[in-house]
PDB file of C-alpha atoms in Angstrom:
ATOM      1  CA  UNK A   1     146.064 105.282  62.155  1.00 40.00           C
ATOM      2  CA  UNK A   2     142.945 105.376  64.330  1.00 44.00           C
ATOM      3  CA  UNK A   3     143.000 103.007  67.240  1.00 47.00           C
ATOM      4  CA  UNK A   4     140.187 100.474  67.195  1.00 48.00           C
ATOM      5  CA  UNK A   5     138.346  99.673  70.414  1.00 53.00           C
ATOM      6  CA  UNK A   6     138.640  96.121  71.596  1.00 60.00           C
ATOM      7  CA  UNK A   7     135.144  94.737  70.858  1.00 59.00           C
ATOM      8  CA  UNK A   8     135.530  92.365  73.786  1.00 75.00           C
ATOM      9  CA  UNK A   9     136.040  95.281  76.199  1.00 90.00           C
ATOM     10  CA  UNK A  10     133.075  97.445  75.245  1.00 95.00           C
ATOM     11  CA  UNK A  11     132.409  98.558  78.820  1.00 97.00           C
ATOM     12  CA  UNK A  12     135.914  99.864  79.537  1.00 97.00           C
ATOM     13  CA  UNK A  13     135.673 103.058  81.573  1.00 96.00           C
ATOM     14  CA  UNK A  14     132.155 102.267  82.787  1.00 97.00           C
ATOM     15  CA  UNK A  15     131.242 101.785  86.447  1.00 98.00           C
ATOM     16  CA  UNK A  16     128.650  99.087  87.174  1.00 98.00           C
ATOM     17  CA  UNK A  17     126.822  98.174  90.374  1.00 98.00           C
ATOM     18  CA  UNK A  18     125.284  94.714  90.741  1.00 98.00           C
ATOM     19  CA  UNK A  19     123.037  94.260  93.763  1.00 97.00           C
ATOM     20  CA  UNK A  20     123.004  90.775  95.241  1.00 94.00           C
ATOM     21  CA  UNK A  21     126.239  90.379  93.311  1.00 94.00           C
ATOM     22  CA  UNK A  22     128.137  87.913  95.489  1.00 93.00           C
ATOM     23  CA  UNK A  23     126.473  84.679  94.368  1.00 91.00           C
ATOM     24  CA  UNK A  24     124.180  83.053  91.835  1.00 92.00           C
ATOM     25  CA  UNK A  25     122.929  85.140  88.926  1.00 96.00           C
ATOM     26  CA  UNK A  26     124.334  88.322  90.469  1.00 96.00           C
ATOM     27  CA  UNK A  27     127.879  86.978  90.637  1.00 95.00           C
ATOM     28  CA  UNK A  28     127.656  85.688  87.067  1.00 96.00           C
ATOM     29  CA  UNK A  29     126.521  89.152  85.932  1.00 98.00           C
ATOM     30  CA  UNK A  30     129.370  90.813  87.833  1.00 97.00           C
ATOM     31  CA  UNK A  31     131.842  88.455  86.150  1.00 96.00           C
ATOM     32  CA  UNK A  32     130.359  89.172  82.719  1.00 97.00           C
ATOM     33  CA  UNK A  33     130.463  92.953  83.100  1.00 98.00           C
ATOM     34  CA  UNK A  34     134.037  92.791  84.367  1.00 97.00           C
ATOM     35  CA  UNK A  35     135.011  90.621  81.391  1.00 97.00           C
ATOM     36  CA  UNK A  36     133.605  93.373  79.158  1.00 97.00           C
ATOM     37  CA  UNK A  37     135.910  95.891  80.841  1.00 97.00           C
ATOM     38  CA  UNK A  38     133.657  97.552  83.423  1.00 97.00           C
ATOM     39  CA  UNK A  39     134.733  98.513  86.923  1.00 97.00           C
ATOM     40  CA  UNK A  40     132.340  96.396  88.981  1.00 97.00           C
ATOM     41  CA  UNK A  41     130.964  97.048  92.450  1.00 97.00           C
ATOM     42  CA  UNK A  42     128.771  94.486  94.174  1.00 96.00           C
ATOM     43  CA  UNK A  43     126.466  94.793  97.150  1.00 95.00           C
ATOM     44  CA  UNK A  44     124.785  92.322  99.480  1.00 93.00           C
ATOM     45  CA  UNK A  45     123.596  92.277 103.058  1.00 90.00           C
ATOM     46  CA  UNK A  46     126.876  90.840 104.291  1.00 85.00           C
ATOM     47  CA  UNK A  47     130.298  90.183 102.820  1.00 83.00           C
ATOM     48  CA  UNK A  48     130.880  86.510 101.976  1.00 78.00           C
ATOM     49  CA  UNK A  49     133.516  84.638 103.946  1.00 71.00           C
ATOM     50  CA  UNK A  50     135.315  83.706 100.745  1.00 75.00           C
ATOM     51  CA  UNK A  51     137.140  86.479  98.916  1.00 73.00           C
ATOM     52  CA  UNK A  52     135.410  88.281  96.054  1.00 80.00           C
ATOM     53  CA  UNK A  53     137.048  89.832  93.032  1.00 84.00           C
ATOM     54  CA  UNK A  54     135.189  93.153  93.120  1.00 92.00           C
ATOM     55  CA  UNK A  55     134.747  96.143  95.380  1.00 93.00           C
ATOM     56  CA  UNK A  56     132.070  95.306  97.929  1.00 94.00           C
ATOM     57  CA  UNK A  57     129.630  97.587  99.746  1.00 95.00           C
ATOM     58  CA  UNK A  58     127.380  96.072 102.403  1.00 93.00           C
ATOM     59  CA  UNK A  59     123.733  97.110 102.083  1.00 94.00           C
ATOM     60  CA  UNK A  60     120.350  95.740 103.082  1.00 93.00           C
ATOM     61  CA  UNK A  61     118.317  97.213 100.266  1.00 94.00           C
ATOM     62  CA  UNK A  62     115.017  96.662 102.056  1.00 91.00           C
ATOM     63  CA  UNK A  63     116.122  99.600 104.250  1.00 92.00           C
ATOM     64  CA  UNK A  64     115.858 103.113 102.819  1.00 90.00           C
ATOM     65  CA  UNK A  65     118.877 104.256 104.829  1.00 92.00           C
ATOM     66  CA  UNK A  66     121.066 101.551 103.273  1.00 93.00           C
ATOM     67  CA  UNK A  67     119.913 102.510  99.767  1.00 91.00           C
ATOM     68  CA  UNK A  68     120.864 106.126 100.396  1.00 91.00           C
ATOM     69  CA  UNK A  69     124.217 105.158 101.929  1.00 94.00           C
ATOM     70  CA  UNK A  70     125.040 102.862  99.004  1.00 95.00           C
ATOM     71  CA  UNK A  71     124.263 105.585  96.472  1.00 94.00           C
ATOM     72  CA  UNK A  72     126.370 108.084  98.404  1.00 94.00           C
ATOM     73  CA  UNK A  73     129.370 105.721  98.548  1.00 95.00           C
ATOM     74  CA  UNK A  74     129.105 105.038  94.803  1.00 95.00           C
ATOM     75  CA  UNK A  75     129.106 108.775  94.110  1.00 93.00           C
ATOM     76  CA  UNK A  76     131.968 109.518  96.490  1.00 94.00           C
ATOM     77  CA  UNK A  77     134.223 106.643  95.429  1.00 94.00           C
ATOM     78  CA  UNK A  78     133.507 106.460  91.702  1.00 94.00           C
ATOM     79  CA  UNK A  79     132.028 109.817  90.778  1.00 92.00           C
ATOM     80  CA  UNK A  80     128.788 108.250  89.589  1.00 92.00           C
ATOM     81  CA  UNK A  81     127.377 105.147  87.959  1.00 97.00           C
ATOM     82  CA  UNK A  82     126.971 104.062  84.349  1.00 98.00           C
ATOM     83  CA  UNK A  83     125.270 100.665  84.773  1.00 98.00           C
ATOM     84  CA  UNK A  84     122.893  99.617  87.541  1.00 98.00           C
ATOM     85  CA  UNK A  85     121.787  95.994  87.719  1.00 98.00           C
ATOM     86  CA  UNK A  86     118.993  95.574  90.263  1.00 98.00           C
ATOM     87  CA  UNK A  87     119.435  91.854  90.799  1.00 97.00           C
ATOM     88  CA  UNK A  88     118.590  91.452  94.469  1.00 95.00           C
ATOM     89  CA  UNK A  89     115.352  89.543  95.052  1.00 92.00           C
ATOM     90  CA  UNK A  90     113.828  86.298  96.217  1.00 86.00           C
ATOM     91  CA  UNK A  91     111.229  85.006  98.613  1.00 82.00           C
ATOM     92  CA  UNK A  92     110.940  83.109 101.860  1.00 79.00           C
ATOM     93  CA  UNK A  93     107.144  83.034 101.770  1.00 82.00           C
ATOM     94  CA  UNK A  94     105.483  79.630 102.207  1.00 77.00           C
ATOM     95  CA  UNK A  95     103.970  77.615  99.383  1.00 77.00           C
ATOM     96  CA  UNK A  96     100.258  76.819  99.371  1.00 82.00           C
ATOM     97  CA  UNK A  97      98.429  79.734  97.779  1.00 85.00           C
ATOM     98  CA  UNK A  98      97.075  83.056  98.984  1.00 87.00           C
ATOM     99  CA  UNK A  99      95.405  81.762 102.144  1.00 88.00           C
ATOM    100  CA  UNK A 100      98.689  80.781 103.832  1.00 86.00           C
ATOM    101  CA  UNK A 101     100.399  84.142 103.204  1.00 88.00           C
ATOM    102  CA  UNK A 102     100.614  86.541 106.116  1.00 92.00           C
ATOM    103  CA  UNK A 103     100.775  90.321 105.899  1.00 93.00           C
ATOM    104  CA  UNK A 104     104.462  90.040 106.756  1.00 93.00           C
ATOM    105  CA  UNK A 105     105.032  87.646 103.834  1.00 91.00           C
ATOM    106  CA  UNK A 106     103.535  90.183 101.448  1.00 90.00           C
ATOM    107  CA  UNK A 107     105.460  93.086 102.958  1.00 93.00           C
ATOM    108  CA  UNK A 108     108.762  91.193 102.829  1.00 93.00           C
ATOM    109  CA  UNK A 109     108.325  90.210  99.194  1.00 92.00           C
ATOM    110  CA  UNK A 110     107.270  93.722  98.217  1.00 95.00           C
ATOM    111  CA  UNK A 111     110.302  95.234  99.929  1.00 94.00           C
ATOM    112  CA  UNK A 112     112.796  92.800  98.410  1.00 95.00           C
ATOM    113  CA  UNK A 113     111.417  92.363  94.892  1.00 96.00           C
ATOM    114  CA  UNK A 114     109.948  95.791  94.128  1.00 97.00           C
ATOM    115  CA  UNK A 115     110.666  98.579  96.578  1.00 96.00           C
ATOM    116  CA  UNK A 116     114.407  97.845  96.869  1.00 96.00           C
ATOM    117  CA  UNK A 117     114.810  98.528  93.148  1.00 97.00           C
ATOM    118  CA  UNK A 118     112.562 101.588  93.243  1.00 97.00           C
ATOM    119  CA  UNK A 119     114.500 103.130  96.135  1.00 96.00           C
ATOM    120  CA  UNK A 120     117.909 102.505  94.596  1.00 96.00           C
ATOM    121  CA  UNK A 121     116.779 103.812  91.207  1.00 97.00           C
ATOM    122  CA  UNK A 122     115.486 106.943  92.901  1.00 96.00           C
ATOM    123  CA  UNK A 123     118.887 107.470  94.493  1.00 94.00           C
ATOM    124  CA  UNK A 124     121.036 106.797  91.414  1.00 96.00           C
ATOM    125  CA  UNK A 125     119.067 107.418  88.218  1.00 97.00           C
ATOM    126  CA  UNK A 126     118.828 111.232  88.564  1.00 97.00           C
ATOM    127  CA  UNK A 127     122.602 111.560  88.168  1.00 96.00           C
ATOM    128  CA  UNK A 128     122.421 109.375  85.047  1.00 97.00           C
ATOM    129  CA  UNK A 129     119.724 111.646  83.672  1.00 98.00           C
ATOM    130  CA  UNK A 130     121.853 114.704  84.393  1.00 97.00           C
ATOM    131  CA  UNK A 131     124.733 113.141  82.405  1.00 96.00           C
ATOM    132  CA  UNK A 132     122.330 112.000  79.644  1.00 98.00           C
ATOM    133  CA  UNK A 133     123.722 108.485  79.862  1.00 98.00           C
ATOM    134  CA  UNK A 134     123.103 105.282  81.805  1.00 98.00           C
ATOM    135  CA  UNK A 135     121.644 101.793  81.773  1.00 98.00           C
ATOM    136  CA  UNK A 136     119.357 100.274  84.408  1.00 98.00           C
ATOM    137  CA  UNK A 137     118.594  96.561  84.224  1.00 98.00           C
ATOM    138  CA  UNK A 138     115.991  94.979  86.494  1.00 98.00           C
ATOM    139  CA  UNK A 139     116.282  91.233  87.026  1.00 98.00           C
ATOM    140  CA  UNK A 140     112.696  90.037  87.254  1.00 97.00           C
ATOM    141  CA  UNK A 141     111.363  86.507  86.794  1.00 94.00           C
ATOM    142  CA  UNK A 142     109.328  84.386  84.443  1.00 92.00           C
ATOM    143  CA  UNK A 143     106.827  84.239  87.322  1.00 89.00           C
ATOM    144  CA  UNK A 144     106.074  87.905  86.724  1.00 90.00           C
ATOM    145  CA  UNK A 145     104.480  86.828  83.441  1.00 90.00           C
ATOM    146  CA  UNK A 146     103.502  83.248  84.237  1.00 85.00           C
ATOM    147  CA  UNK A 147     102.491  83.031  87.934  1.00 82.00           C
ATOM    148  CA  UNK A 148     102.398  79.863  90.014  1.00 80.00           C
ATOM    149  CA  UNK A 149      99.942  80.295  92.853  1.00 83.00           C
ATOM    150  CA  UNK A 150     100.765  76.995  94.568  1.00 74.00           C
ATOM    151  CA  UNK A 151     104.509  77.511  94.994  1.00 76.00           C
ATOM    152  CA  UNK A 152     105.329  81.242  94.998  1.00 82.00           C
ATOM    153  CA  UNK A 153     102.179  83.347  94.847  1.00 89.00           C
ATOM    154  CA  UNK A 154     103.485  86.607  96.342  1.00 88.00           C
ATOM    155  CA  UNK A 155     106.836  86.395  94.556  1.00 91.00           C
ATOM    156  CA  UNK A 156     105.173  86.295  91.143  1.00 92.00           C
ATOM    157  CA  UNK A 157     102.870  89.171  91.997  1.00 94.00           C
ATOM    158  CA  UNK A 158     105.733  91.397  93.153  1.00 96.00           C
ATOM    159  CA  UNK A 159     107.803  90.573  90.060  1.00 96.00           C
ATOM    160  CA  UNK A 160     104.824  91.489  87.860  1.00 96.00           C
ATOM    161  CA  UNK A 161     104.751  94.836  89.626  1.00 97.00           C
ATOM    162  CA  UNK A 162     108.490  95.233  88.975  1.00 98.00           C
ATOM    163  CA  UNK A 163     107.889  94.598  85.268  1.00 98.00           C
ATOM    164  CA  UNK A 164     105.282  97.354  85.100  1.00 98.00           C
ATOM    165  CA  UNK A 165     107.439  99.759  87.098  1.00 98.00           C
ATOM    166  CA  UNK A 166     110.444  99.104  84.861  1.00 98.00           C
ATOM    167  CA  UNK A 167     108.491  99.823  81.679  1.00 98.00           C
ATOM    168  CA  UNK A 168     107.008 102.986  83.158  1.00 98.00           C
ATOM    169  CA  UNK A 169     110.417 104.251  84.298  1.00 98.00           C
ATOM    170  CA  UNK A 170     111.878 103.467  80.859  1.00 98.00           C
ATOM    171  CA  UNK A 171     109.275 105.650  79.185  1.00 98.00           C
ATOM    172  CA  UNK A 172     109.972 108.538  81.553  1.00 98.00           C
ATOM    173  CA  UNK A 173     113.775 108.635  81.357  1.00 98.00           C
ATOM    174  CA  UNK A 174     114.424 107.620  77.726  1.00 98.00           C
ATOM    175  CA  UNK A 175     114.557 111.218  76.537  1.00 98.00           C
ATOM    176  CA  UNK A 176     117.278 111.848  79.124  1.00 98.00           C
ATOM    177  CA  UNK A 177     119.575 109.220  77.608  1.00 98.00           C
ATOM    178  CA  UNK A 178     118.897 106.501  80.191  1.00 98.00           C
ATOM    179  CA  UNK A 179     117.876 103.027  79.071  1.00 98.00           C
ATOM    180  CA  UNK A 180     115.805 100.794  81.394  1.00 98.00           C
ATOM    181  CA  UNK A 181     115.412  97.100  80.579  1.00 98.00           C
ATOM    182  CA  UNK A 182     113.937  94.055  82.311  1.00 98.00           C
ATOM    183  CA  UNK A 183     115.375  90.536  82.150  1.00 98.00           C
ATOM    184  CA  UNK A 184     113.051  87.719  83.242  1.00 96.00           C
ATOM    185  CA  UNK A 185     114.806  84.380  83.753  1.00 95.00           C
ATOM    186  CA  UNK A 186     112.978  81.115  84.078  1.00 90.00           C
ATOM    187  CA  UNK A 187     114.342  78.455  86.417  1.00 86.00           C
ATOM    188  CA  UNK A 188     118.068  78.928  86.993  1.00 90.00           C
ATOM    189  CA  UNK A 189     120.470  76.514  88.695  1.00 86.00           C
ATOM    190  CA  UNK A 190     121.575  78.499  91.756  1.00 86.00           C
ATOM    191  CA  UNK A 191     121.926  77.887  95.471  1.00 83.00           C
ATOM    192  CA  UNK A 192     118.800  79.981  96.024  1.00 82.00           C
ATOM    193  CA  UNK A 193     116.839  77.795  93.601  1.00 83.00           C
ATOM    194  CA  UNK A 194     118.111  74.673  95.363  1.00 86.00           C
ATOM    195  CA  UNK A 195     116.953  76.085  98.705  1.00 85.00           C
ATOM    196  CA  UNK A 196     113.533  76.960  97.270  1.00 80.00           C
ATOM    197  CA  UNK A 197     113.092  73.496  95.750  1.00 85.00           C
ATOM    198  CA  UNK A 198     114.137  71.788  98.987  1.00 88.00           C
ATOM    199  CA  UNK A 199     111.648  73.859 100.971  1.00 84.00           C
ATOM    200  CA  UNK A 200     108.878  73.297  98.439  1.00 83.00           C
ATOM    201  CA  UNK A 201     109.671  69.566  98.309  1.00 89.00           C
ATOM    202  CA  UNK A 202     109.371  69.320 102.089  1.00 88.00           C
ATOM    203  CA  UNK A 203     106.029  71.139 102.073  1.00 85.00           C
ATOM    204  CA  UNK A 204     104.513  68.714  99.527  1.00 88.00           C
ATOM    205  CA  UNK A 205     106.248  65.535 100.668  1.00 91.00           C
ATOM    206  CA  UNK A 206     108.359  65.066  97.537  1.00 91.00           C
ATOM    207  CA  UNK A 207     112.036  64.921  96.655  1.00 91.00           C
ATOM    208  CA  UNK A 208     113.765  68.101  95.335  1.00 86.00           C
ATOM    209  CA  UNK A 209     113.988  66.553  91.865  1.00 86.00           C
ATOM    210  CA  UNK A 210     110.280  65.737  91.937  1.00 87.00           C
ATOM    211  CA  UNK A 211     109.530  69.249  93.166  1.00 86.00           C
ATOM    212  CA  UNK A 212     111.574  70.723  90.291  1.00 84.00           C
ATOM    213  CA  UNK A 213     109.620  68.649  87.800  1.00 84.00           C
ATOM    214  CA  UNK A 214     106.315  69.724  89.368  1.00 85.00           C
ATOM    215  CA  UNK A 215     107.316  73.387  89.066  1.00 80.00           C
ATOM    216  CA  UNK A 216     108.403  72.919  85.439  1.00 81.00           C
ATOM    217  CA  UNK A 217     105.173  71.094  84.671  1.00 82.00           C
ATOM    218  CA  UNK A 218     103.220  73.875  86.378  1.00 77.00           C
ATOM    219  CA  UNK A 219     104.845  76.336  83.990  1.00 76.00           C
ATOM    220  CA  UNK A 220     103.579  74.239  81.103  1.00 79.00           C
ATOM    221  CA  UNK A 221     106.872  72.442  80.623  1.00 81.00           C
ATOM    222  CA  UNK A 222     110.354  73.633  79.679  1.00 84.00           C
ATOM    223  CA  UNK A 223     111.084  72.580  76.090  1.00 88.00           C
ATOM    224  CA  UNK A 224     114.850  72.576  76.704  1.00 85.00           C
ATOM    225  CA  UNK A 225     114.156  70.234  79.653  1.00 82.00           C
ATOM    226  CA  UNK A 226     116.740  71.749  81.982  1.00 84.00           C
ATOM    227  CA  UNK A 227     117.400  74.701  84.254  1.00 86.00           C
ATOM    228  CA  UNK A 228     119.452  77.616  82.948  1.00 91.00           C
ATOM    229  CA  UNK A 229     122.995  78.243  84.118  1.00 94.00           C
ATOM    230  CA  UNK A 230     123.640  81.675  85.712  1.00 96.00           C
ATOM    231  CA  UNK A 231     126.174  82.489  82.994  1.00 97.00           C
ATOM    232  CA  UNK A 232     123.466  82.185  80.343  1.00 97.00           C
ATOM    233  CA  UNK A 233     121.516  84.982  82.023  1.00 97.00           C
ATOM    234  CA  UNK A 234     124.683  87.038  82.459  1.00 98.00           C
ATOM    235  CA  UNK A 235     125.565  86.917  78.762  1.00 98.00           C
ATOM    236  CA  UNK A 236     122.220  88.524  77.928  1.00 98.00           C
ATOM    237  CA  UNK A 237     122.703  91.215  80.577  1.00 98.00           C
ATOM    238  CA  UNK A 238     126.187  91.965  79.248  1.00 98.00           C
ATOM    239  CA  UNK A 239     124.801  92.522  75.764  1.00 98.00           C
ATOM    240  CA  UNK A 240     121.969  94.749  77.005  1.00 98.00           C
ATOM    241  CA  UNK A 241     124.401  96.876  79.028  1.00 98.00           C
ATOM    242  CA  UNK A 242     126.692  97.338  76.020  1.00 98.00           C
ATOM    243  CA  UNK A 243     126.614  99.913  73.199  1.00 97.00           C
ATOM    244  CA  UNK A 244     125.350  97.146  70.890  1.00 97.00           C
ATOM    245  CA  UNK A 245     121.960  97.536  72.597  1.00 98.00           C
ATOM    246  CA  UNK A 246     121.886 101.324  72.372  1.00 98.00           C
ATOM    247  CA  UNK A 247     118.365 101.436  70.858  1.00 98.00           C
ATOM    248  CA  UNK A 248     116.834  98.988  73.324  1.00 98.00           C
ATOM    249  CA  UNK A 249     114.804 100.321  76.224  1.00 98.00           C
ATOM    250  CA  UNK A 250     111.485  99.486  77.866  1.00 98.00           C
ATOM    251  CA  UNK A 251     111.729  95.839  76.817  1.00 98.00           C
ATOM    252  CA  UNK A 252     111.336  92.719  78.945  1.00 97.00           C
ATOM    253  CA  UNK A 253     113.585  89.885  77.797  1.00 96.00           C
ATOM    254  CA  UNK A 254     112.323  86.462  78.861  1.00 95.00           C
ATOM    255  CA  UNK A 255     115.074  83.832  78.959  1.00 94.00           C
ATOM    256  CA  UNK A 256     113.298  80.623  79.932  1.00 91.00           C
ATOM    257  CA  UNK A 257     114.292  77.750  77.655  1.00 90.00           C
ATOM    258  CA  UNK A 258     111.092  78.184  75.636  1.00 89.00           C
ATOM    259  CA  UNK A 259     108.637  77.905  78.537  1.00 88.00           C
ATOM    260  CA  UNK A 260     106.250  80.669  77.495  1.00 84.00           C
ATOM    261  CA  UNK A 261     104.582  79.278  74.370  1.00 74.00           C
ATOM    262  CA  UNK A 262     103.684  82.582  72.715  1.00 65.00           C
ATOM    263  CA  UNK A 263     104.425  86.289  72.894  1.00 55.00           C
ATOM    264  CA  UNK A 264     102.618  88.180  75.643  1.00 48.00           C
TER     265      UNK A 264
END
């Protein structure tokens, strides 16, 4: 009798790297991929003080040298990579529109939200192409499609650039068996979101709850009237990384509680 694969362990034998994988959306994605059977490696600038369940490699992905070192360690320790989730991102730029943003604000957001993914892809995707197999998932943001100039101008612009890059890369590598997909969450309940809302609230003289409502209103409202949980984003990523999504590439999946009112 032929042995049936466990449908709940569809990623058994696969090696996955999740950048920014020690907290928030990244940790939820790491947990999801592990639950599906993958061997999971996570990276971040520094190892958290609390123990983590996965192999950890320290890397500041805004530095080219750290990208190259991370790729080399993955190759040496695991023989290559099957799934790359470029999750690292964020912003520390001030709210208030384009006039308050310095050159350094723009450079920091470009490095973290666009160039980090480009550099790591450049280091790891060629080996996927050589094997004719691999999945790359870029975690973008709703702000890449629906920008908010008052609260996170440069962040939205850099995520829009990531969206375009991801689609372009998908078109180039599809014939080599590599799928490239973008996932664009709306507002997600994470520590990073809490920090952003606290900072934004301070800058406009409001409470964090009021600031959250202002951001949601600025997006045109969130029909589900709540923030997403990280696990809800992770479930989508797990599906897209699995064989069930084998014909999906070049797409941008918005998961925003219905915020965008129509298809872009």
